[in-house]
Amino acid sequence: MKFGFIGTNWISDKLIENGNEVEGFEPYAVYSRTDERAHYYKEKHQLSEVFTDLEQFCKSPNFEAVYIASPNAFHYEQAELAIKNNKHVLIEKPATINQAQFEKLSKLAYEYNVTIMEAMKSTLLAPFVEFTNAHVDIGEIRYADFHYHQYSSRYDNYKNGIIENAFKPELGNGALMDLGVYTIAPIIHLFGMPNSVKANGFKLDTGADGQGNAILDFHTFQATISYSKICDRVSPSEIIGENGYVLIDKISAPSNIKVFNKDGQLIKEFNGETTFTMKEEVIEFINCVEEKKVESSINTHKRTLDTIKVLDEIRKQIGVQFNV
């Protein structure tokens, strides 16, 4: 399957690196706003076609799928155009910057009978899938704590007065959208939609959030999420039940999930890939296209939409606005 790329950044590099490990994956074309950048990326990955016009890129008959890794605020417009040109779309998380946008994309994908999938890698990695399907019994769930804190190298520049895309709310960026989404999606995947959300956040001078947290209430238990681009945290995420607990090494890309009884004895363990952590999303996406499925049965449109609903509510409560 031939892929065209929107976004010539490190995440597209990673997708190509991982995709090259998958049979049937072929990086083929790239779109960039500048000719210089487009040709640089063509040479870097030995691509066949370059475009500086998005409409011409989407109309090309020479590739079937589009991977979108542009700033979040552009996802909807670019995905819409790709779908209307009968392209299958793998779109970086968060798929769109609000609920209404993804509802429209999902409806459009069914209308044009093309696959669209959010590239949420964590829920497709083997340890998470195996853990989800294992029906592990740790008693009644009473608490969960999922977190993703990663100090951004761009924050050093920010403190020196250089504002890069990561801290520009007009691009739909910030800690919640870039990192917090990784904590919300697996919670919804495991437990469904929360009954209520209470959020706090710290906004930078640009209006983008640097970090934040929220309590997601599920009546019989609460889940806390926290995220930051201005500090690090290396402890595992947790699910705690009356009879045991679960430790997840890294919620954004689980490679080790341990299940303990309440006495601290290890009772189950799930291990997986640590190098090519985006490979499974490529496989899932290609399989969906080949099986003529509009959406993944794992990264479903509903799961993506529910995640975005929670993102919308948190942004509303902490006052992050994208003016869209």
PDB file of C-alpha atoms in Angstrom:
ATOM      1  CA  MET A   1       0.000   0.000   0.000  1.00  0.00           C
ATOM      2  CA  LYS A   2       1.429   3.354  -1.055  1.00  0.00           C
ATOM      3  CA  PHE A   3       1.313   6.177   1.491  1.00  0.00           C
ATOM      4  CA  GLY A   4       1.457   9.927   1.056  1.00  0.00           C
ATOM      5  CA  PHE A   5       2.650  12.037   3.987  1.00  0.00           C
ATOM      6  CA  ILE A   6       1.402  15.359   5.321  1.00  0.00           C
ATOM      7  CA  GLY A   7       3.886  16.561   7.920  1.00  0.00           C
ATOM      8  CA  THR A   8       7.655  16.329   7.458  1.00  0.00           C
ATOM      9  CA  ASN A   9       8.575  16.044  11.121  1.00  0.00           C
ATOM     10  CA  TRP A  10      10.045  13.443  13.453  1.00  0.00           C
ATOM     11  CA  ILE A  11       6.741  11.605  13.929  1.00  0.00           C
ATOM     12  CA  SER A  12       6.448  11.042  10.175  1.00  0.00           C
ATOM     13  CA  ASP A  13      10.049   9.813  10.220  1.00  0.00           C
ATOM     14  CA  LYS A  14       9.094   7.324  12.927  1.00  0.00           C
ATOM     15  CA  LEU A  15       6.012   6.166  11.048  1.00  0.00           C
ATOM     16  CA  ILE A  16       8.124   5.455   7.961  1.00  0.00           C
ATOM     17  CA  GLU A  17      10.790   3.712  10.051  1.00  0.00           C
ATOM     18  CA  ASN A  18       8.121   1.504  11.651  1.00  0.00           C
ATOM     19  CA  GLY A  19       6.165   1.039   8.448  1.00  0.00           C
ATOM     20  CA  ASN A  20       9.243  -0.283   6.699  1.00  0.00           C
ATOM     21  CA  GLU A  21       9.021  -3.242   9.107  1.00  0.00           C
ATOM     22  CA  VAL A  22       5.545  -4.064   7.764  1.00  0.00           C
ATOM     23  CA  GLU A  23       4.937  -6.098   4.628  1.00  0.00           C
ATOM     24  CA  GLY A  24       2.948  -4.116   2.083  1.00  0.00           C
ATOM     25  CA  PHE A  25       3.911  -0.663   3.349  1.00  0.00           C
ATOM     26  CA  GLU A  26       5.425   1.734   0.816  1.00  0.00           C
ATOM     27  CA  PRO A  27       6.207   5.411   1.524  1.00  0.00           C
ATOM     28  CA  TYR A  28       5.489   7.110  -1.770  1.00  0.00           C
ATOM     29  CA  ALA A  29       4.662  10.839  -1.701  1.00  0.00           C
ATOM     30  CA  VAL A  30       4.930  13.927   0.480  1.00  0.00           C
ATOM     31  CA  TYR A  31       3.134  17.253   0.757  1.00  0.00           C
ATOM     32  CA  SER A  32       4.829  20.293   2.246  1.00  0.00           C
ATOM     33  CA  ARG A  33       4.093  23.996   1.996  1.00  0.00           C
ATOM     34  CA  THR A  34       7.602  24.667   0.683  1.00  0.00           C
ATOM     35  CA  ASP A  35       9.306  23.079  -2.305  1.00  0.00           C
ATOM     36  CA  GLU A  36      12.631  22.961  -0.464  1.00  0.00           C
ATOM     37  CA  ARG A  37      11.196  21.003   2.455  1.00  0.00           C
ATOM     38  CA  ALA A  38       9.223  18.671   0.186  1.00  0.00           C
ATOM     39  CA  HIS A  39      12.306  17.747  -1.855  1.00  0.00           C
ATOM     40  CA  TYR A  40      14.394  17.366   1.294  1.00  0.00           C
ATOM     41  CA  TYR A  41      11.872  14.841   2.585  1.00  0.00           C
ATOM     42  CA  LYS A  42      11.695  13.075  -0.766  1.00  0.00           C
ATOM     43  CA  GLU A  43      15.449  12.535  -0.729  1.00  0.00           C
ATOM     44  CA  LYS A  44      15.519  11.587   2.937  1.00  0.00           C
ATOM     45  CA  HIS A  45      13.057   8.725   2.460  1.00  0.00           C
ATOM     46  CA  GLN A  46      13.503   7.971  -1.259  1.00  0.00           C
ATOM     47  CA  LEU A  47       9.937   8.992  -2.110  1.00  0.00           C
ATOM     48  CA  SER A  48       8.553   9.166  -5.639  1.00  0.00           C
ATOM     49  CA  GLU A  49       6.386  12.280  -5.671  1.00  0.00           C
ATOM     50  CA  VAL A  50       6.432  15.712  -4.034  1.00  0.00           C
ATOM     51  CA  PHE A  51       3.652  18.277  -3.800  1.00  0.00           C
ATOM     52  CA  THR A  52       3.330  21.825  -2.520  1.00  0.00           C
ATOM     53  CA  ASP A  53      -0.358  22.004  -3.416  1.00  0.00           C
ATOM     54  CA  LEU A  54      -2.569  20.047  -1.005  1.00  0.00           C
ATOM     55  CA  GLU A  55      -5.393  19.560  -3.488  1.00  0.00           C
ATOM     56  CA  GLN A  56      -3.070  18.155  -6.135  1.00  0.00           C
ATOM     57  CA  PHE A  57      -1.519  15.882  -3.510  1.00  0.00           C
ATOM     58  CA  CYS A  58      -4.921  14.486  -2.511  1.00  0.00           C
ATOM     59  CA  LYS A  59      -6.009  14.071  -6.140  1.00  0.00           C
ATOM     60  CA  SER A  60      -2.949  12.029  -7.120  1.00  0.00           C
ATOM     61  CA  PRO A  61      -4.045   8.570  -8.332  1.00  0.00           C
ATOM     62  CA  ASN A  62      -0.654   7.078  -7.512  1.00  0.00           C
ATOM     63  CA  PHE A  63      -1.113   6.335  -3.809  1.00  0.00           C
ATOM     64  CA  GLU A  64      -4.024   5.018  -1.731  1.00  0.00           C
ATOM     65  CA  ALA A  65      -3.463   6.239   1.815  1.00  0.00           C
ATOM     66  CA  VAL A  66      -2.547   9.466   3.597  1.00  0.00           C
ATOM     67  CA  TYR A  67      -0.787   9.818   6.927  1.00  0.00           C
ATOM     68  CA  ILE A  68      -1.479  13.167   8.599  1.00  0.00           C
ATOM     69  CA  ALA A  69       1.050  14.433  11.162  1.00  0.00           C
ATOM     70  CA  SER A  70       0.624  18.178  10.766  1.00  0.00           C
ATOM     71  CA  PRO A  71      -0.232  20.523  13.672  1.00  0.00           C
ATOM     72  CA  ASN A  72      -3.528  19.471  15.269  1.00  0.00           C
ATOM     73  CA  ALA A  73      -5.495  22.467  14.007  1.00  0.00           C
ATOM     74  CA  PHE A  74      -4.985  21.356  10.385  1.00  0.00           C
ATOM     75  CA  HIS A  75      -6.062  17.718  10.783  1.00  0.00           C
ATOM     76  CA  TYR A  76      -9.733  18.215   9.969  1.00  0.00           C
ATOM     77  CA  GLU A  77      -9.310  20.227   6.768  1.00  0.00           C
ATOM     78  CA  GLN A  78      -6.586  17.939   5.444  1.00  0.00           C
ATOM     79  CA  ALA A  79      -8.429  14.722   6.319  1.00  0.00           C
ATOM     80  CA  GLU A  80     -11.652  16.026   4.788  1.00  0.00           C
ATOM     81  CA  LEU A  81      -9.934  16.782   1.493  1.00  0.00           C
ATOM     82  CA  ALA A  82      -8.175  13.407   1.460  1.00  0.00           C
ATOM     83  CA  ILE A  83     -11.403  11.496   2.128  1.00  0.00           C
ATOM     84  CA  LYS A  84     -13.252  13.418  -0.599  1.00  0.00           C
ATOM     85  CA  ASN A  85     -10.545  12.228  -2.963  1.00  0.00           C
ATOM     86  CA  ASN A  86     -11.114   8.608  -1.890  1.00  0.00           C
ATOM     87  CA  LYS A  87      -7.945   8.353   0.167  1.00  0.00           C
ATOM     88  CA  HIS A  88      -7.744   6.214   3.300  1.00  0.00           C
ATOM     89  CA  VAL A  89      -6.555   8.308   6.236  1.00  0.00           C
ATOM     90  CA  LEU A  90      -4.334   7.466   9.196  1.00  0.00           C
ATOM     91  CA  ILE A  91      -4.432  10.578  11.343  1.00  0.00           C
ATOM     92  CA  GLU A  92      -2.240  11.440  14.297  1.00  0.00           C
ATOM     93  CA  LYS A  93      -3.783  11.916  17.696  1.00  0.00           C
ATOM     94  CA  PRO A  94      -5.809  13.811  18.585  1.00  0.00           C
ATOM     95  CA  ALA A  95      -7.624  13.161  15.321  1.00  0.00           C
ATOM     96  CA  THR A  96      -9.325  16.565  15.453  1.00  0.00           C
ATOM     97  CA  ILE A  97      -9.405  19.467  17.890  1.00  0.00           C
ATOM     98  CA  ASN A  98     -13.085  19.174  18.741  1.00  0.00           C
ATOM     99  CA  GLN A  99     -15.977  16.729  18.758  1.00  0.00           C
ATOM    100  CA  ALA A 100     -17.910  18.253  15.857  1.00  0.00           C
ATOM    101  CA  GLN A 101     -14.962  17.928  13.491  1.00  0.00           C
ATOM    102  CA  PHE A 102     -14.472  14.207  14.072  1.00  0.00           C
ATOM    103  CA  GLU A 103     -18.203  13.514  13.829  1.00  0.00           C
ATOM    104  CA  LYS A 104     -18.086  15.042  10.331  1.00  0.00           C
ATOM    105  CA  LEU A 105     -15.000  13.028   9.332  1.00  0.00           C
ATOM    106  CA  SER A 106     -16.542   9.761  10.515  1.00  0.00           C
ATOM    107  CA  LYS A 107     -19.743  10.437   8.587  1.00  0.00           C
ATOM    108  CA  LEU A 108     -17.739  11.392   5.509  1.00  0.00           C
ATOM    109  CA  ALA A 109     -15.615   8.224   5.712  1.00  0.00           C
ATOM    110  CA  TYR A 110     -18.769   6.089   5.620  1.00  0.00           C
ATOM    111  CA  GLU A 111     -20.128   8.150   2.733  1.00  0.00           C
ATOM    112  CA  TYR A 112     -16.960   7.608   0.660  1.00  0.00           C
ATOM    113  CA  ASN A 113     -16.354   4.094   2.044  1.00  0.00           C
ATOM    114  CA  VAL A 114     -12.743   4.743   3.035  1.00  0.00           C
ATOM    115  CA  THR A 115     -10.839   3.840   6.191  1.00  0.00           C
ATOM    116  CA  ILE A 116     -10.067   6.545   8.727  1.00  0.00           C
ATOM    117  CA  MET A 117      -8.234   5.691  11.940  1.00  0.00           C
ATOM    118  CA  GLU A 118      -6.637   7.704  14.714  1.00  0.00           C
ATOM    119  CA  ALA A 119      -2.998   6.705  15.179  1.00  0.00           C
ATOM    120  CA  MET A 120      -3.310   5.926  18.894  1.00  0.00           C
ATOM    121  CA  LYS A 121      -0.482   3.409  19.148  1.00  0.00           C
ATOM    122  CA  SER A 122      -0.804   2.471  22.834  1.00  0.00           C
ATOM    123  CA  THR A 123      -4.143   0.674  22.540  1.00  0.00           C
ATOM    124  CA  LEU A 124      -2.809  -1.439  19.657  1.00  0.00           C
ATOM    125  CA  LEU A 125       0.436  -2.590  21.265  1.00  0.00           C
ATOM    126  CA  ALA A 126       0.520  -6.263  22.241  1.00  0.00           C
ATOM    127  CA  PRO A 127       0.870  -5.825  26.042  1.00  0.00           C
ATOM    128  CA  PHE A 128      -2.183  -3.539  26.202  1.00  0.00           C
ATOM    129  CA  VAL A 129      -4.255  -5.713  23.845  1.00  0.00           C
ATOM    130  CA  GLU A 130      -3.340  -8.878  25.751  1.00  0.00           C
ATOM    131  CA  PHE A 131      -4.039  -7.245  29.100  1.00  0.00           C
ATOM    132  CA  THR A 132      -7.391  -5.948  27.869  1.00  0.00           C
ATOM    133  CA  ASN A 133      -8.408  -9.385  26.579  1.00  0.00           C
ATOM    134  CA  ALA A 134      -7.113 -11.330  29.589  1.00  0.00           C
ATOM    135  CA  HIS A 135      -9.952 -10.245  31.918  1.00  0.00           C
ATOM    136  CA  VAL A 136      -7.518  -9.887  34.804  1.00  0.00           C
ATOM    137  CA  ASP A 137      -9.268 -10.048  38.190  1.00  0.00           C
ATOM    138  CA  ILE A 138      -7.912  -7.667  40.829  1.00  0.00           C
ATOM    139  CA  GLY A 139     -11.264  -7.314  42.540  1.00  0.00           C
ATOM    140  CA  GLU A 140     -13.502  -4.277  42.365  1.00  0.00           C
ATOM    141  CA  ILE A 141     -11.645  -1.394  40.720  1.00  0.00           C
ATOM    142  CA  ARG A 142     -11.304   1.515  43.149  1.00  0.00           C
ATOM    143  CA  TYR A 143      -8.719   3.835  41.590  1.00  0.00           C
ATOM    144  CA  ALA A 144      -6.628   4.436  38.479  1.00  0.00           C
ATOM    145  CA  ASP A 145      -3.805   6.894  37.857  1.00  0.00           C
ATOM    146  CA  PHE A 146      -2.594   7.392  34.281  1.00  0.00           C
ATOM    147  CA  HIS A 147       0.032  10.017  33.577  1.00  0.00           C
ATOM    148  CA  TYR A 148       2.380  11.267  30.870  1.00  0.00           C
ATOM    149  CA  HIS A 149       4.960  13.898  31.808  1.00  0.00           C
ATOM    150  CA  GLN A 150       7.707  14.666  29.322  1.00  0.00           C
ATOM    151  CA  TYR A 151       9.826  17.787  29.557  1.00  0.00           C
ATOM    152  CA  SER A 152       9.848  19.333  26.111  1.00  0.00           C
ATOM    153  CA  SER A 153      13.143  20.459  24.614  1.00  0.00           C
ATOM    154  CA  ARG A 154      11.088  23.266  23.083  1.00  0.00           C
ATOM    155  CA  TYR A 155      10.324  24.555  26.575  1.00  0.00           C
ATOM    156  CA  ASP A 156      13.941  25.646  26.945  1.00  0.00           C
ATOM    157  CA  ASN A 157      13.492  27.753  23.824  1.00  0.00           C
ATOM    158  CA  TYR A 158      10.183  29.045  25.178  1.00  0.00           C
ATOM    159  CA  LYS A 159      11.912  30.281  28.333  1.00  0.00           C
ATOM    160  CA  ASN A 160      14.405  32.087  26.098  1.00  0.00           C
ATOM    161  CA  GLY A 161      11.623  33.837  24.220  1.00  0.00           C
ATOM    162  CA  ILE A 162      11.481  31.527  21.193  1.00  0.00           C
ATOM    163  CA  ILE A 163       7.910  30.264  20.759  1.00  0.00           C
ATOM    164  CA  GLU A 164       7.721  27.052  18.726  1.00  0.00           C
ATOM    165  CA  ASN A 165       4.640  25.187  17.486  1.00  0.00           C
ATOM    166  CA  ALA A 166       4.377  22.998  20.597  1.00  0.00           C
ATOM    167  CA  PHE A 167       3.260  25.997  22.645  1.00  0.00           C
ATOM    168  CA  LYS A 168       0.985  27.716  20.127  1.00  0.00           C
ATOM    169  CA  PRO A 169      -2.730  27.236  20.906  1.00  0.00           C
ATOM    170  CA  GLU A 170      -3.681  28.605  17.476  1.00  0.00           C
ATOM    171  CA  LEU A 171      -2.240  25.356  16.085  1.00  0.00           C
ATOM    172  CA  GLY A 172      -4.289  23.232  18.485  1.00  0.00           C
ATOM    173  CA  ASN A 173      -1.194  22.303  20.478  1.00  0.00           C
ATOM    174  CA  GLY A 174      -0.321  22.166  24.175  1.00  0.00           C
ATOM    175  CA  ALA A 175       0.234  19.585  26.890  1.00  0.00           C
ATOM    176  CA  LEU A 176      -3.326  18.223  26.939  1.00  0.00           C
ATOM    177  CA  MET A 177      -3.602  17.661  23.199  1.00  0.00           C
ATOM    178  CA  ASP A 178      -0.038  16.416  22.709  1.00  0.00           C
ATOM    179  CA  LEU A 179       0.395  14.282  25.850  1.00  0.00           C
ATOM    180  CA  GLY A 180      -2.804  14.225  27.902  1.00  0.00           C
ATOM    181  CA  VAL A 181      -4.665  12.478  25.101  1.00  0.00           C
ATOM    182  CA  TYR A 182      -2.449   9.423  25.730  1.00  0.00           C
ATOM    183  CA  THR A 183      -3.789   9.155  29.284  1.00  0.00           C
ATOM    184  CA  ILE A 184      -7.461   9.568  28.370  1.00  0.00           C
ATOM    185  CA  ALA A 185      -7.759   7.163  25.420  1.00  0.00           C
ATOM    186  CA  PRO A 186      -6.697   4.000  27.320  1.00  0.00           C
ATOM    187  CA  ILE A 187      -8.938   4.868  30.266  1.00  0.00           C
ATOM    188  CA  ILE A 188     -11.931   5.141  27.952  1.00  0.00           C
ATOM    189  CA  HIS A 189     -10.798   1.991  26.173  1.00  0.00           C
ATOM    190  CA  LEU A 190     -10.766   0.072  29.450  1.00  0.00           C
ATOM    191  CA  PHE A 191     -13.626   1.679  31.391  1.00  0.00           C
ATOM    192  CA  GLY A 192     -15.805   3.654  28.977  1.00  0.00           C
ATOM    193  CA  MET A 193     -16.910   7.261  29.340  1.00  0.00           C
ATOM    194  CA  PRO A 194     -16.663   8.863  32.786  1.00  0.00           C
ATOM    195  CA  ASN A 195     -19.760  10.252  34.445  1.00  0.00           C
ATOM    196  CA  SER A 196     -18.073  13.570  35.153  1.00  0.00           C
ATOM    197  CA  VAL A 197     -14.756  15.371  34.725  1.00  0.00           C
ATOM    198  CA  LYS A 198     -13.086  17.904  37.037  1.00  0.00           C
ATOM    199  CA  ALA A 199      -9.964  19.505  35.615  1.00  0.00           C
ATOM    200  CA  ASN A 200      -7.177  21.912  36.509  1.00  0.00           C
ATOM    201  CA  GLY A 201      -4.353  23.231  34.384  1.00  0.00           C
ATOM    202  CA  PHE A 202      -1.461  25.643  34.170  1.00  0.00           C
ATOM    203  CA  LYS A 203      -1.408  27.907  31.142  1.00  0.00           C
ATOM    204  CA  LEU A 204       1.661  29.576  29.707  1.00  0.00           C
ATOM    205  CA  ASP A 205       1.696  33.176  28.494  1.00  0.00           C
ATOM    206  CA  THR A 206       0.841  32.063  24.953  1.00  0.00           C
ATOM    207  CA  GLY A 207      -2.445  30.564  26.185  1.00  0.00           C
ATOM    208  CA  ALA A 208      -1.259  27.001  25.645  1.00  0.00           C
ATOM    209  CA  ASP A 209      -1.334  24.690  28.635  1.00  0.00           C
ATOM    210  CA  GLY A 210       2.018  23.567  30.009  1.00  0.00           C
ATOM    211  CA  GLN A 211       0.536  20.903  32.257  1.00  0.00           C
ATOM    212  CA  GLY A 212      -2.680  19.790  33.906  1.00  0.00           C
ATOM    213  CA  ASN A 213      -4.678  17.089  35.635  1.00  0.00           C
ATOM    214  CA  ALA A 214      -8.234  15.845  35.894  1.00  0.00           C
ATOM    215  CA  ILE A 215     -10.405  13.519  37.959  1.00  0.00           C
ATOM    216  CA  LEU A 216     -12.638  11.250  35.910  1.00  0.00           C
ATOM    217  CA  ASP A 217     -15.495   9.880  38.007  1.00  0.00           C
ATOM    218  CA  PHE A 218     -16.914   6.403  37.335  1.00  0.00           C
ATOM    219  CA  HIS A 219     -19.194   6.312  40.429  1.00  0.00           C
ATOM    220  CA  THR A 220     -17.551   3.285  42.093  1.00  0.00           C
ATOM    221  CA  PHE A 221     -14.018   4.493  41.388  1.00  0.00           C
ATOM    222  CA  GLN A 222     -12.118   7.526  40.243  1.00  0.00           C
ATOM    223  CA  ALA A 223      -9.379   7.819  37.647  1.00  0.00           C
ATOM    224  CA  THR A 224      -6.884  10.642  37.757  1.00  0.00           C
ATOM    225  CA  ILE A 225      -4.952  11.757  34.713  1.00  0.00           C
ATOM    226  CA  SER A 226      -2.012  14.145  34.648  1.00  0.00           C
ATOM    227  CA  TYR A 227       0.253  15.400  31.905  1.00  0.00           C
ATOM    228  CA  SER A 228       3.027  17.928  31.436  1.00  0.00           C
ATOM    229  CA  LYS A 229       5.418  19.324  28.859  1.00  0.00           C
ATOM    230  CA  ILE A 230       7.334  21.285  31.517  1.00  0.00           C
ATOM    231  CA  CYS A 231       8.445  18.483  33.877  1.00  0.00           C
ATOM    232  CA  ASP A 232       9.233  14.766  33.800  1.00  0.00           C
ATOM    233  CA  ARG A 233       7.728  11.855  35.717  1.00  0.00           C
ATOM    234  CA  VAL A 234       9.010   8.301  35.402  1.00  0.00           C
ATOM    235  CA  SER A 235       6.796   6.278  37.752  1.00  0.00           C
ATOM    236  CA  PRO A 236       4.367   3.737  36.216  1.00  0.00           C
ATOM    237  CA  SER A 237       0.672   4.300  35.715  1.00  0.00           C
ATOM    238  CA  GLU A 238      -1.602   2.264  37.998  1.00  0.00           C
ATOM    239  CA  ILE A 239      -4.950   0.533  38.244  1.00  0.00           C
ATOM    240  CA  ILE A 240      -5.858  -0.407  41.827  1.00  0.00           C
ATOM    241  CA  GLY A 241      -8.488  -2.917  42.851  1.00  0.00           C
ATOM    242  CA  GLU A 242      -9.615  -4.354  46.180  1.00  0.00           C
ATOM    243  CA  ASN A 243      -7.622  -7.558  45.603  1.00  0.00           C
ATOM    244  CA  GLY A 244      -4.623  -6.339  43.638  1.00  0.00           C
ATOM    245  CA  TYR A 245      -3.120  -3.745  41.350  1.00  0.00           C
ATOM    246  CA  VAL A 246      -1.685  -3.236  37.873  1.00  0.00           C
ATOM    247  CA  LEU A 247       1.467  -1.303  36.912  1.00  0.00           C
ATOM    248  CA  ILE A 248       1.841  -0.003  33.338  1.00  0.00           C
ATOM    249  CA  ASP A 249       5.378   1.099  32.539  1.00  0.00           C
ATOM    250  CA  LYS A 250       4.554   3.861  30.036  1.00  0.00           C
ATOM    251  CA  ILE A 251       0.970   4.710  29.214  1.00  0.00           C
ATOM    252  CA  SER A 252       1.867   6.254  25.842  1.00  0.00           C
ATOM    253  CA  ALA A 253       3.580   3.065  24.642  1.00  0.00           C
ATOM    254  CA  PRO A 254       3.104   0.148  27.071  1.00  0.00           C
ATOM    255  CA  SER A 255       5.851  -2.450  26.768  1.00  0.00           C
ATOM    256  CA  ASN A 256       5.457  -4.013  30.219  1.00  0.00           C
ATOM    257  CA  ILE A 257       2.271  -4.483  32.237  1.00  0.00           C
ATOM    258  CA  LYS A 258       2.475  -6.278  35.576  1.00  0.00           C
ATOM    259  CA  VAL A 259      -0.445  -7.598  37.615  1.00  0.00           C
ATOM    260  CA  PHE A 260      -0.005  -8.126  41.368  1.00  0.00           C
ATOM    261  CA  ASN A 261      -2.252  -9.483  44.098  1.00  0.00           C
ATOM    262  CA  LYS A 262      -2.801  -7.305  47.162  1.00  0.00           C
ATOM    263  CA  ASP A 263       0.148  -8.985  48.911  1.00  0.00           C
ATOM    264  CA  GLY A 264       2.464  -7.711  46.194  1.00  0.00           C
ATOM    265  CA  GLN A 265       3.003 -11.048  44.457  1.00  0.00           C
ATOM    266  CA  LEU A 266       3.332 -10.901  40.668  1.00  0.00           C
ATOM    267  CA  ILE A 267       0.543 -12.997  39.148  1.00  0.00           C
ATOM    268  CA  LYS A 268       0.665 -12.022  35.447  1.00  0.00           C
ATOM    269  CA  GLU A 269       2.928 -10.065  33.142  1.00  0.00           C
ATOM    270  CA  PHE A 270       2.549  -8.823  29.577  1.00  0.00           C
ATOM    271  CA  ASN A 271       5.611  -7.800  27.558  1.00  0.00           C
ATOM    272  CA  GLY A 272       6.051  -6.406  24.071  1.00  0.00           C
ATOM    273  CA  GLU A 273       7.821  -4.224  21.554  1.00  0.00           C
ATOM    274  CA  THR A 274      10.118  -1.443  22.756  1.00  0.00           C
ATOM    275  CA  THR A 275      11.694  -0.363  19.456  1.00  0.00           C
ATOM    276  CA  PHE A 276       9.027  -0.334  16.740  1.00  0.00           C
ATOM    277  CA  THR A 277       6.117   0.918  18.816  1.00  0.00           C
ATOM    278  CA  MET A 278       4.201   2.316  15.830  1.00  0.00           C
ATOM    279  CA  LYS A 279       4.318  -0.868  13.776  1.00  0.00           C
ATOM    280  CA  GLU A 280       1.046  -2.259  15.109  1.00  0.00           C
ATOM    281  CA  GLU A 281      -0.914   0.845  14.123  1.00  0.00           C
ATOM    282  CA  VAL A 282       0.382   0.513  10.555  1.00  0.00           C
ATOM    283  CA  ILE A 283      -0.605  -3.160  10.486  1.00  0.00           C
ATOM    284  CA  GLU A 284      -4.063  -2.434  11.888  1.00  0.00           C
ATOM    285  CA  PHE A 285      -4.653   0.369   9.418  1.00  0.00           C
ATOM    286  CA  ILE A 286      -3.547  -1.656   6.380  1.00  0.00           C
ATOM    287  CA  ASN A 287      -5.689  -4.597   7.519  1.00  0.00           C
ATOM    288  CA  CYS A 288      -8.726  -2.319   7.821  1.00  0.00           C
ATOM    289  CA  VAL A 289      -8.181  -1.020   4.291  1.00  0.00           C
ATOM    290  CA  GLU A 290      -7.695  -4.503   2.856  1.00  0.00           C
ATOM    291  CA  GLU A 291     -10.789  -5.769   4.669  1.00  0.00           C
ATOM    292  CA  LYS A 292     -12.770  -2.723   3.465  1.00  0.00           C
ATOM    293  CA  LYS A 293     -13.502  -1.597   7.023  1.00  0.00           C
ATOM    294  CA  VAL A 294     -14.250   2.088   7.511  1.00  0.00           C
ATOM    295  CA  GLU A 295     -13.010   1.908  11.095  1.00  0.00           C
ATOM    296  CA  SER A 296     -10.815  -0.253  13.286  1.00  0.00           C
ATOM    297  CA  SER A 297     -12.516  -2.600  15.730  1.00  0.00           C
ATOM    298  CA  ILE A 298      -9.923  -1.530  18.343  1.00  0.00           C
ATOM    299  CA  ASN A 299      -9.329   2.172  17.663  1.00  0.00           C
ATOM    300  CA  THR A 300     -12.991   2.682  16.852  1.00  0.00           C
ATOM    301  CA  HIS A 301     -14.520   5.977  15.812  1.00  0.00           C
ATOM    302  CA  LYS A 302     -16.559   5.961  19.023  1.00  0.00           C
ATOM    303  CA  ARG A 303     -13.438   5.592  21.164  1.00  0.00           C
ATOM    304  CA  THR A 304     -11.783   8.447  19.320  1.00  0.00           C
ATOM    305  CA  LEU A 305     -14.905  10.585  19.598  1.00  0.00           C
ATOM    306  CA  ASP A 306     -15.332   9.860  23.326  1.00  0.00           C
ATOM    307  CA  THR A 307     -11.693  10.798  23.921  1.00  0.00           C
ATOM    308  CA  ILE A 308     -12.182  14.089  22.089  1.00  0.00           C
ATOM    309  CA  LYS A 309     -15.325  14.787  24.141  1.00  0.00           C
ATOM    310  CA  VAL A 310     -13.248  14.524  27.328  1.00  0.00           C
ATOM    311  CA  LEU A 311     -10.511  16.692  25.791  1.00  0.00           C
ATOM    312  CA  ASP A 312     -13.159  19.306  24.933  1.00  0.00           C
ATOM    313  CA  GLU A 313     -14.487  19.299  28.497  1.00  0.00           C
ATOM    314  CA  ILE A 314     -11.027  19.635  30.047  1.00  0.00           C
ATOM    315  CA  ARG A 315     -10.118  22.498  27.713  1.00  0.00           C
ATOM    316  CA  LYS A 316     -13.383  24.226  28.596  1.00  0.00           C
ATOM    317  CA  GLN A 317     -12.686  23.952  32.317  1.00  0.00           C
ATOM    318  CA  ILE A 318      -9.061  25.131  32.156  1.00  0.00           C
ATOM    319  CA  GLY A 319      -9.753  27.852  29.599  1.00  0.00           C
ATOM    320  CA  VAL A 320      -7.674  26.710  26.645  1.00  0.00           C
ATOM    321  CA  GLN A 321      -9.181  28.085  23.420  1.00  0.00           C
ATOM    322  CA  PHE A 322      -8.284  27.314  19.824  1.00  0.00           C
ATOM    323  CA  ASN A 323     -10.612  29.873  18.178  1.00  0.00           C
ATOM    324  CA  VAL A 324     -11.983  27.342  15.709  1.00  0.00           C
TER     325      VAL A 324
END
